[in-house]
Amino acid sequence: MLYTSTRDNSIKVTASQAIARGISEEGGLFVPCELPFFSLDKIKDMASQSYIGRAKTILCEFLDDFTEEELDYCVNGAYAEGKFSSKDIAPVVKINEKENILELWHGPTCAFKDMALQLLPYLMTVSAKKTADGKTIVILVATSGDTGKAALEGFKDVEHTKILVFYPENGVSPMQKLQMVTQEGENVAVCAIKGNFDDAQSAVKAIFTDEAIKEKLAQRNMMFSSANSINWGRLVPQIVYYFSAYCDLMNKGSIRAGDEINVVVPTGNFGNILACYYAKKMGLPVKKLICASNSNNVLTDFLHSGTYDKNRDFYTTTSPSMDILISSNLERLLYHVSGCDDKFVSKLMSELSSGGVYSVSDNILCEIQRSFAAGFAAEEDVRKTIKKYFDENGYLCDTHTAVALKVYEDYIRETGDDIVTVIDSTASPYKFSKSVLSAVNGFDSDSSDEFQTVEELHNKTGADIPAPLAKLKDKKIRFSNSCTRQDMADMVFGLLGI
């Protein structure tokens, strides 16, 4: 299987090349030239496999320049026993006859990013051996909270790699920040940025495509790559858990093979829901992909109107991983629905960069709306939803999952489409303990001690505190760097010691 760029489809690279590079030279994102198709018989066969088996079945189709032994090394290493707190890796929790929550946060950093970022370092290591000519790979990451820690944990002390993470200094939860600034590892560094996630992400993309910066790294036998979902190696593992969830629903008797399901995804950068779109295109019986946004509802507006406009107020919310106004992975969807029109995609991305807005035709919007629905949840709705699901169902969810649950409720009320549905749960509620505790109590928590709040939430709900978060209490802070967006390139050189 070969991969091309969303902005230049004359480019053809292997999976290893796409993963090692992270982003195409001209700034486009790598996409598969074609997608494999999974018949119902193949999906039924997968139902009898473990999560590791399902992952190998899917990934071998996309990573066909990996040997069977290399793929075994990657997948077995990523999902080895003990790395995830659930033996199912990504368990499906049944709330009622139609509603099922896909818990994606049982990994070492308690967020859904672990599902891919436990695997990516293995994929990167194998890819680098094939394509990087002995270079040290510098993983450059912008994070809205969860990707940073998951990437740091995945890449810590991995040979021939260095990882630098930038996060908005006032745009992550206290627990997310603590996870990053206490990170262990000799090859890691973390820096706050004075701005929001979009500032960090835009600066990272600019650094990636700056020829002078790349040349300076090359002189020291280094090259950039990414652990954000702009890297195909980050995105492709996420396809697996949608197939796995469908198999689990079959095994539970909730659906029969071939039954359609709906999927609800809280998303900011559009990668998680795009992975489900790929699964649908590969044959997974998904009827509707429901895109759930918080108050930063740029995606909701686009999916309703066909106009993407980032020129709007930016809100710092209690679901910070979705506080994003530039959704990078939407570029991949636009490439596919436009008939692989790279010049069209380049034009839209240029308009977004220069003026912050672009529009698609009615035909393209109609094609998108065949697969996607969208909605958003305001802050007060998030609080009410957390409390409602705990009081009525005994289920404690985090703020991002609450966004998805609220949007799902609105979707059913508006459409009546209440078939069996999977709702992504993307983080442990303890990563946002103050917001969740305030919601469950029905009044604002006045505690300023993060671990006191965690304990109060545990006492109130009885929900287990994830061990990786409990262990943070006594860890030493290692990183206190801060910079502006304009100074990020200099900070990169400083953190690399060049």
XYZ file of C-alpha atoms in Angstrom:
498
model
C 0.000 0.000 0.000
C 1.249 3.436 -0.945
C 0.447 6.825 0.552
C 0.096 10.213 -1.074
C -0.179 13.804 0.121
C -3.422 15.740 0.439
C -1.710 18.686 -1.282
C 0.299 16.855 -3.955
C -1.015 13.500 -5.087
C 1.920 12.911 -7.417
C 3.781 11.894 -4.240
C 3.861 8.174 -3.480
C 5.555 6.816 -0.344
C 5.479 3.610 1.680
C 3.918 3.315 5.124
C 7.363 3.469 6.743
C 8.236 6.641 4.868
C 4.916 8.280 5.789
C 5.335 7.415 9.468
C 8.966 8.480 9.712
C 8.361 11.818 7.966
C 5.111 12.606 9.780
C 4.083 15.309 7.303
C 4.729 15.779 3.599
C 7.395 18.241 2.431
C 4.874 20.803 1.161
C 2.756 20.640 4.316
C 0.158 18.103 3.198
C -0.924 15.078 5.216
C -0.289 11.516 4.126
C -3.347 9.423 3.202
C -3.636 5.885 1.806
C -4.028 5.730 -1.965
C -6.722 3.097 -1.450
C -8.475 1.470 1.473
C -8.766 -2.264 2.146
C -12.279 -3.710 2.398
C -13.402 -5.958 5.248
C -16.298 -8.282 4.472
C -18.828 -9.300 7.114
C -17.221 -12.736 7.201
C -13.870 -11.161 8.008
C -15.437 -9.015 10.727
C -17.116 -12.108 12.193
C -13.735 -13.856 12.231
C -12.254 -10.881 14.102
C -14.931 -11.211 16.807
C -13.184 -14.328 18.120
C -9.812 -12.573 18.352
C -8.251 -10.629 21.203
C -7.630 -6.901 20.798
C -4.057 -7.691 19.774
C -5.308 -10.104 17.123
C -7.775 -7.554 15.771
C -5.036 -4.924 15.638
C -2.743 -7.192 13.636
C -5.553 -8.112 11.239
C -6.212 -4.460 10.408
C -2.714 -3.000 10.597
C -1.158 -5.602 8.299
C -3.339 -4.196 5.501
C -1.979 -0.670 5.967
C 1.631 -1.470 6.927
C 2.463 -3.967 4.223
C 6.131 -2.979 4.126
C 6.426 -4.309 7.702
C 7.293 -7.982 7.981
C 5.049 -10.230 10.048
C 7.768 -10.337 12.706
C 8.062 -6.541 12.772
C 4.300 -6.123 13.112
C 4.205 -8.705 15.917
C 6.972 -6.801 17.714
C 5.058 -3.526 17.424
C 1.573 -4.689 18.390
C 2.608 -7.129 21.119
C 4.850 -4.478 22.645
C 2.195 -1.766 22.587
C -0.623 -3.785 24.113
C 1.357 -6.152 26.321
C -0.247 -7.452 29.489
C -0.023 -4.905 32.287
C 0.171 -1.803 30.098
C -3.593 -1.283 30.176
C -5.762 -1.575 33.275
C -8.442 -3.482 31.348
C -7.718 -6.887 29.832
C -9.963 -5.846 26.930
C -7.700 -2.804 26.246
C -10.729 -0.787 25.012
C -13.789 -2.185 26.839
C -17.379 -1.445 25.825
C -19.640 -0.584 28.780
C -23.377 -1.045 28.240
C -25.481 1.801 29.677
C -28.849 0.608 28.296
C -30.216 -1.358 25.344
C -29.043 1.207 22.777
C -26.261 3.151 24.486
C -22.724 1.786 24.853
C -19.651 3.643 26.035
C -16.294 2.747 24.487
C -13.721 3.391 27.226
C -10.474 4.381 25.559
C -8.620 5.579 28.648
C -7.281 2.451 30.350
C -3.696 3.042 29.222
C -0.751 4.443 31.189
C -1.755 8.120 30.841
C -5.523 7.578 31.270
C -6.546 9.115 27.931
C -7.536 7.744 24.531
C -4.262 8.908 23.005
C -2.582 5.873 24.608
C -4.423 3.630 22.163
C -2.180 4.969 19.389
C 0.780 6.428 21.255
C 1.727 3.170 22.913
C 2.066 1.757 19.385
C 3.581 4.702 17.494
C 7.072 4.505 19.073
C 7.336 0.898 17.896
C 6.103 1.839 14.422
C 8.507 4.784 14.366
C 11.483 2.663 15.422
C 10.851 0.092 12.697
C 10.142 2.793 10.113
C 13.302 4.715 10.999
C 15.443 1.630 10.491
C 13.984 1.295 6.999
C 14.057 4.947 5.936
C 15.911 7.349 8.245
C 19.520 6.359 7.460
C 20.581 6.349 11.109
C 19.233 9.828 11.858
C 17.933 10.787 15.276
C 14.214 11.494 14.940
C 13.009 14.612 16.743
C 9.343 14.196 17.652
C 7.765 17.648 17.768
C 4.348 17.783 19.451
C 1.706 20.433 20.061
C -0.832 19.294 22.630
C -4.164 20.424 23.998
C -3.534 18.207 27.014
C -3.617 14.471 26.423
C -1.442 13.900 23.355
C 1.561 15.473 25.086
C 1.676 13.137 28.048
C 0.815 10.070 25.991
C 3.568 10.876 23.490
C 6.103 11.605 26.241
C 5.313 8.333 27.950
C 5.420 6.372 24.708
C 8.717 7.804 23.475
C 10.634 8.175 26.755
C 14.111 6.706 26.422
C 13.369 5.199 22.990
C 16.711 4.962 21.196
C 17.514 7.438 18.420
C 14.559 9.678 19.278
C 14.044 12.949 21.109
C 10.610 14.322 21.943
C 9.675 17.970 22.522
C 6.154 18.862 23.682
C 4.525 22.317 23.658
C 1.274 22.973 25.530
C -0.863 26.125 26.101
C 0.110 27.330 29.571
C -3.464 28.163 30.598
C -5.234 25.634 28.394
C -4.800 22.266 30.119
C -6.165 20.845 33.352
C -3.946 20.811 36.479
C -3.644 17.021 36.224
C -2.696 17.156 32.549
C -0.025 19.762 33.277
C 1.342 17.779 36.196
C 1.573 14.669 34.040
C 3.732 16.509 31.524
C 6.020 18.608 33.710
C 6.987 15.613 35.866
C 7.730 13.359 32.885
C 10.715 11.047 33.290
C 13.150 10.173 30.506
C 16.511 11.396 29.231
C 15.239 12.250 25.725
C 12.169 14.320 26.668
C 11.476 18.038 27.111
C 8.335 20.056 27.783
C 7.571 23.755 27.302
C 4.507 25.930 27.901
C 3.464 28.362 25.177
C 1.877 31.744 25.809
C -1.223 31.182 23.701
C -3.736 28.466 22.875
C -3.423 25.082 21.200
C -3.961 26.507 17.724
C -0.973 28.815 18.267
C 1.183 25.853 19.242
C -0.073 23.648 16.402
C 0.405 26.341 13.753
C 3.936 27.031 14.965
C 4.806 23.327 14.928
C 3.564 23.000 11.334
C 5.597 26.074 10.331
C 8.739 24.611 11.919
C 8.171 21.298 10.109
C 8.186 22.978 6.701
C 10.958 25.546 7.343
C 13.858 24.567 5.078
C 16.495 26.437 7.110
C 15.443 24.692 10.323
C 15.380 21.286 8.637
C 18.839 21.891 7.211
C 20.186 22.855 10.643
C 18.871 19.559 12.017
C 20.201 17.589 9.057
C 23.709 18.932 9.738
C 23.459 17.199 13.112
C 22.027 14.001 11.612
C 18.503 14.742 12.906
C 15.075 14.891 11.265
C 11.620 15.956 12.402
C 8.590 13.770 12.780
C 5.289 14.099 14.594
C 3.279 12.259 17.228
C 0.175 14.371 16.602
C -2.594 12.808 14.560
C -1.213 14.555 11.475
C 1.117 11.502 11.485
C -0.518 8.546 9.759
C 1.124 6.262 12.322
C -0.938 8.002 15.013
C -4.185 7.752 13.104
C -4.165 4.198 11.770
C -4.168 2.462 15.218
C -7.390 4.324 16.030
C -9.230 2.501 13.246
C -8.729 -0.700 15.216
C -10.875 0.160 18.219
C -13.949 0.862 16.124
C -13.795 -2.595 14.589
C -13.062 -4.012 18.041
C -16.088 -2.270 19.583
C -18.343 -3.652 16.843
C -16.966 -7.162 17.497
C -17.596 -6.765 21.228
C -21.193 -5.687 20.595
C -21.667 -8.784 18.462
C -20.193 -10.981 21.191
C -22.480 -9.409 23.807
C -25.543 -10.044 21.636
C -26.294 -6.314 21.333
C -26.143 -6.516 17.527
C -25.919 -9.121 14.811
C -23.293 -9.112 12.085
C -24.320 -6.539 9.507
C -26.449 -4.399 11.824
C -25.671 -0.714 11.510
C -24.552 1.302 14.510
C -24.076 5.009 15.131
C -20.858 6.348 16.648
C -20.505 9.558 18.683
C -17.055 11.103 19.048
C -16.016 14.158 21.087
C -13.421 15.739 18.863
C -11.335 18.844 18.359
C -8.637 17.966 15.841
C -10.955 15.572 13.935
C -8.549 12.613 14.066
C -10.569 10.312 16.310
C -13.754 10.626 14.254
C -11.815 10.436 10.984
C -10.500 7.019 12.059
C -14.118 5.867 12.329
C -14.832 7.314 8.873
C -12.019 5.150 7.504
C -13.504 2.131 9.309
C -16.880 2.877 7.704
C -15.280 3.127 4.268
C -13.543 -0.198 4.925
C -16.869 -1.966 5.431
C -17.701 -1.494 9.113
C -21.515 -1.075 9.278
C -21.596 2.478 10.650
C -24.680 4.518 9.771
C -23.862 7.959 11.146
C -20.740 9.552 12.601
C -21.868 12.139 15.136
C -19.254 14.835 15.694
C -19.510 16.338 19.198
C -17.937 19.727 19.938
C -17.769 21.914 23.024
C -18.307 25.696 22.968
C -15.520 25.950 20.384
C -17.985 24.641 17.837
C -16.185 25.408 14.576
C -16.674 21.816 13.376
C -20.405 21.845 14.138
C -20.847 24.999 12.101
C -18.823 23.607 9.199
C -20.691 20.306 9.091
C -23.986 22.193 9.061
C -23.103 25.015 6.655
C -20.066 24.031 4.575
C -18.158 27.118 5.743
C -15.149 26.692 8.029
C -14.432 29.918 9.897
C -11.865 30.053 12.684
C -12.377 33.805 13.096
C -14.453 33.556 16.236
C -14.174 33.815 19.995
C -11.961 31.159 21.568
C -13.266 29.597 24.773
C -11.212 27.965 27.510
C -13.541 25.198 28.662
C -13.648 22.305 31.115
C -13.009 19.975 28.138
C -9.638 21.481 27.148
C -8.554 18.728 24.762
C -11.280 20.023 22.439
C -10.394 23.712 22.751
C -9.292 23.863 19.128
C -10.297 26.105 16.218
C -8.073 24.596 13.510
C -8.983 20.929 13.048
C -6.018 19.527 11.132
C -7.453 16.161 10.156
C -10.418 17.713 8.386
C -7.944 18.204 5.547
C -7.849 14.448 5.010
C -11.634 14.206 4.828
C -11.764 17.068 2.308
C -9.256 15.240 0.142
C -11.338 12.066 0.048
C -14.767 13.653 -0.481
C -13.437 15.935 -3.242
C -12.342 12.960 -5.328
C -8.708 13.239 -4.249
C -8.420 16.783 -5.602
C -5.077 17.930 -4.190
C -5.245 21.364 -5.838
C -8.667 21.980 -4.300
C -7.396 20.992 -0.844
C -4.289 23.165 -1.246
C -6.517 26.107 -2.173
C -8.717 25.623 0.919
C -5.740 25.298 3.244
C -4.179 28.424 1.753
C -7.434 30.313 2.339
C -7.543 29.045 5.927
C -3.957 30.166 6.507
C -4.378 33.613 4.970
C -7.917 34.575 5.961
C -9.052 31.969 8.472
C -12.069 30.866 6.445
C -13.037 28.667 3.493
C -16.224 27.189 2.038
C -16.992 24.000 0.118
C -19.611 23.458 -2.560
C -23.112 22.167 -1.849
C -22.181 18.868 -3.540
C -19.215 18.310 -1.255
C -21.201 19.333 1.829
C -23.948 16.892 0.832
C -21.364 14.122 0.482
C -19.990 14.893 3.957
C -23.456 14.995 5.496
C -24.220 11.510 4.162
C -21.829 10.215 6.810
C -21.652 12.967 9.430
C -23.994 14.706 11.835
C -22.840 17.284 14.378
C -23.744 19.142 17.532
C -22.167 20.922 20.469
C -22.583 21.170 24.228
C -22.279 24.369 26.256
C -20.511 24.357 29.625
C -23.681 24.166 31.703
C -24.878 21.231 29.594
C -21.618 19.416 30.322
C -22.099 19.786 34.095
C -25.709 18.629 33.931
C -24.810 15.610 31.802
C -22.076 14.416 34.175
C -24.503 14.630 37.095
C -27.356 12.999 35.183
C -25.341 9.953 34.103
C -23.926 9.473 37.573
C -27.277 9.906 39.360
C -29.349 7.861 36.911
C -26.896 5.270 35.636
C -24.147 5.165 38.259
C -21.678 5.986 35.472
C -18.991 8.602 36.111
C -17.666 10.286 32.982
C -15.203 13.048 32.273
C -16.032 16.394 30.671
C -15.189 15.365 27.093
C -17.334 12.241 27.296
C -20.147 14.388 28.706
C -19.967 16.567 25.591
C -20.508 13.454 23.462
C -23.377 12.194 25.630
C -25.191 15.531 25.482
C -24.794 15.791 21.708
C -26.049 12.196 21.394
C -29.182 13.056 23.390
C -29.813 16.074 21.172
C -29.287 13.976 18.022
C -31.889 11.405 19.078
C -34.374 14.100 20.000
C -33.922 15.822 16.639
C -33.821 12.734 14.394
C -35.422 9.819 16.257
C -32.469 7.729 15.065
C -31.944 5.642 18.207
C -30.245 2.534 16.841
C -27.488 0.877 18.892
C -24.799 3.502 19.410
C -21.188 3.637 20.583
C -20.091 6.785 22.430
C -16.354 7.361 22.768
C -15.126 8.019 26.296
C -11.766 9.678 25.843
C -10.361 10.303 29.331
C -10.607 9.233 32.944
C -12.818 11.559 34.997
C -9.916 11.953 37.419
C -7.936 13.900 34.811
C -10.508 16.670 35.289
C -11.377 16.007 38.898
C -12.407 19.530 39.938
C -14.843 19.958 37.059
C -16.278 16.467 37.518
C -16.604 16.814 41.299
C -18.340 20.179 40.914
C -20.779 18.631 38.458
C -21.559 15.615 40.630
C -22.014 17.782 43.743
C -24.092 20.373 41.938
C -21.914 23.210 43.232
C -18.374 24.441 42.564
C -15.562 22.730 44.423
C -13.450 25.256 46.344
C -10.434 22.991 46.751
C -7.161 24.205 45.230
C -5.332 20.942 45.974
C -5.596 18.613 42.986
C -5.074 15.445 44.995
C -7.492 16.484 47.718
C -10.059 16.954 44.946
C -9.254 13.507 43.564
C -9.801 11.998 47.002
C -13.093 13.850 47.443
C -14.297 12.623 44.053
C -13.389 9.063 44.993
C -15.179 9.318 48.333
C -18.241 10.788 46.658
C -18.517 8.313 43.779
C -16.552 5.211 44.704
C -14.919 5.234 41.260
C -11.409 3.796 41.300
C -8.535 6.284 41.101
C -6.201 5.223 38.254
C -2.826 4.213 39.640
C -0.798 6.361 37.175
C -2.582 9.501 38.412
C -2.321 8.607 42.097
C 1.453 8.188 41.711
C 1.876 11.771 40.466
C 1.396 13.178 43.951
C 5.017 12.748 44.988
C 6.743 13.236 41.624
C 9.264 16.023 41.116
C 8.566 18.817 38.614
C 11.246 18.718 35.911
C 10.127 21.294 33.338
C 9.154 24.948 33.791
C 10.084 26.413 30.392
C 7.780 28.920 28.699
C 7.925 30.778 25.376
C 5.839 32.679 22.840
C 4.725 31.231 19.523
C 7.304 33.410 17.767
C 10.110 31.986 19.923
C 9.242 28.312 19.472
C 11.891 27.608 16.857
C 14.624 29.030 19.130
C 13.194 27.007 22.020
C 13.374 23.844 19.892
C 17.082 24.445 19.240
C 17.647 25.236 22.908
C 15.917 22.078 24.112
C 17.938 20.038 21.613
C 21.156 21.719 22.741
C 22.008 23.102 19.284
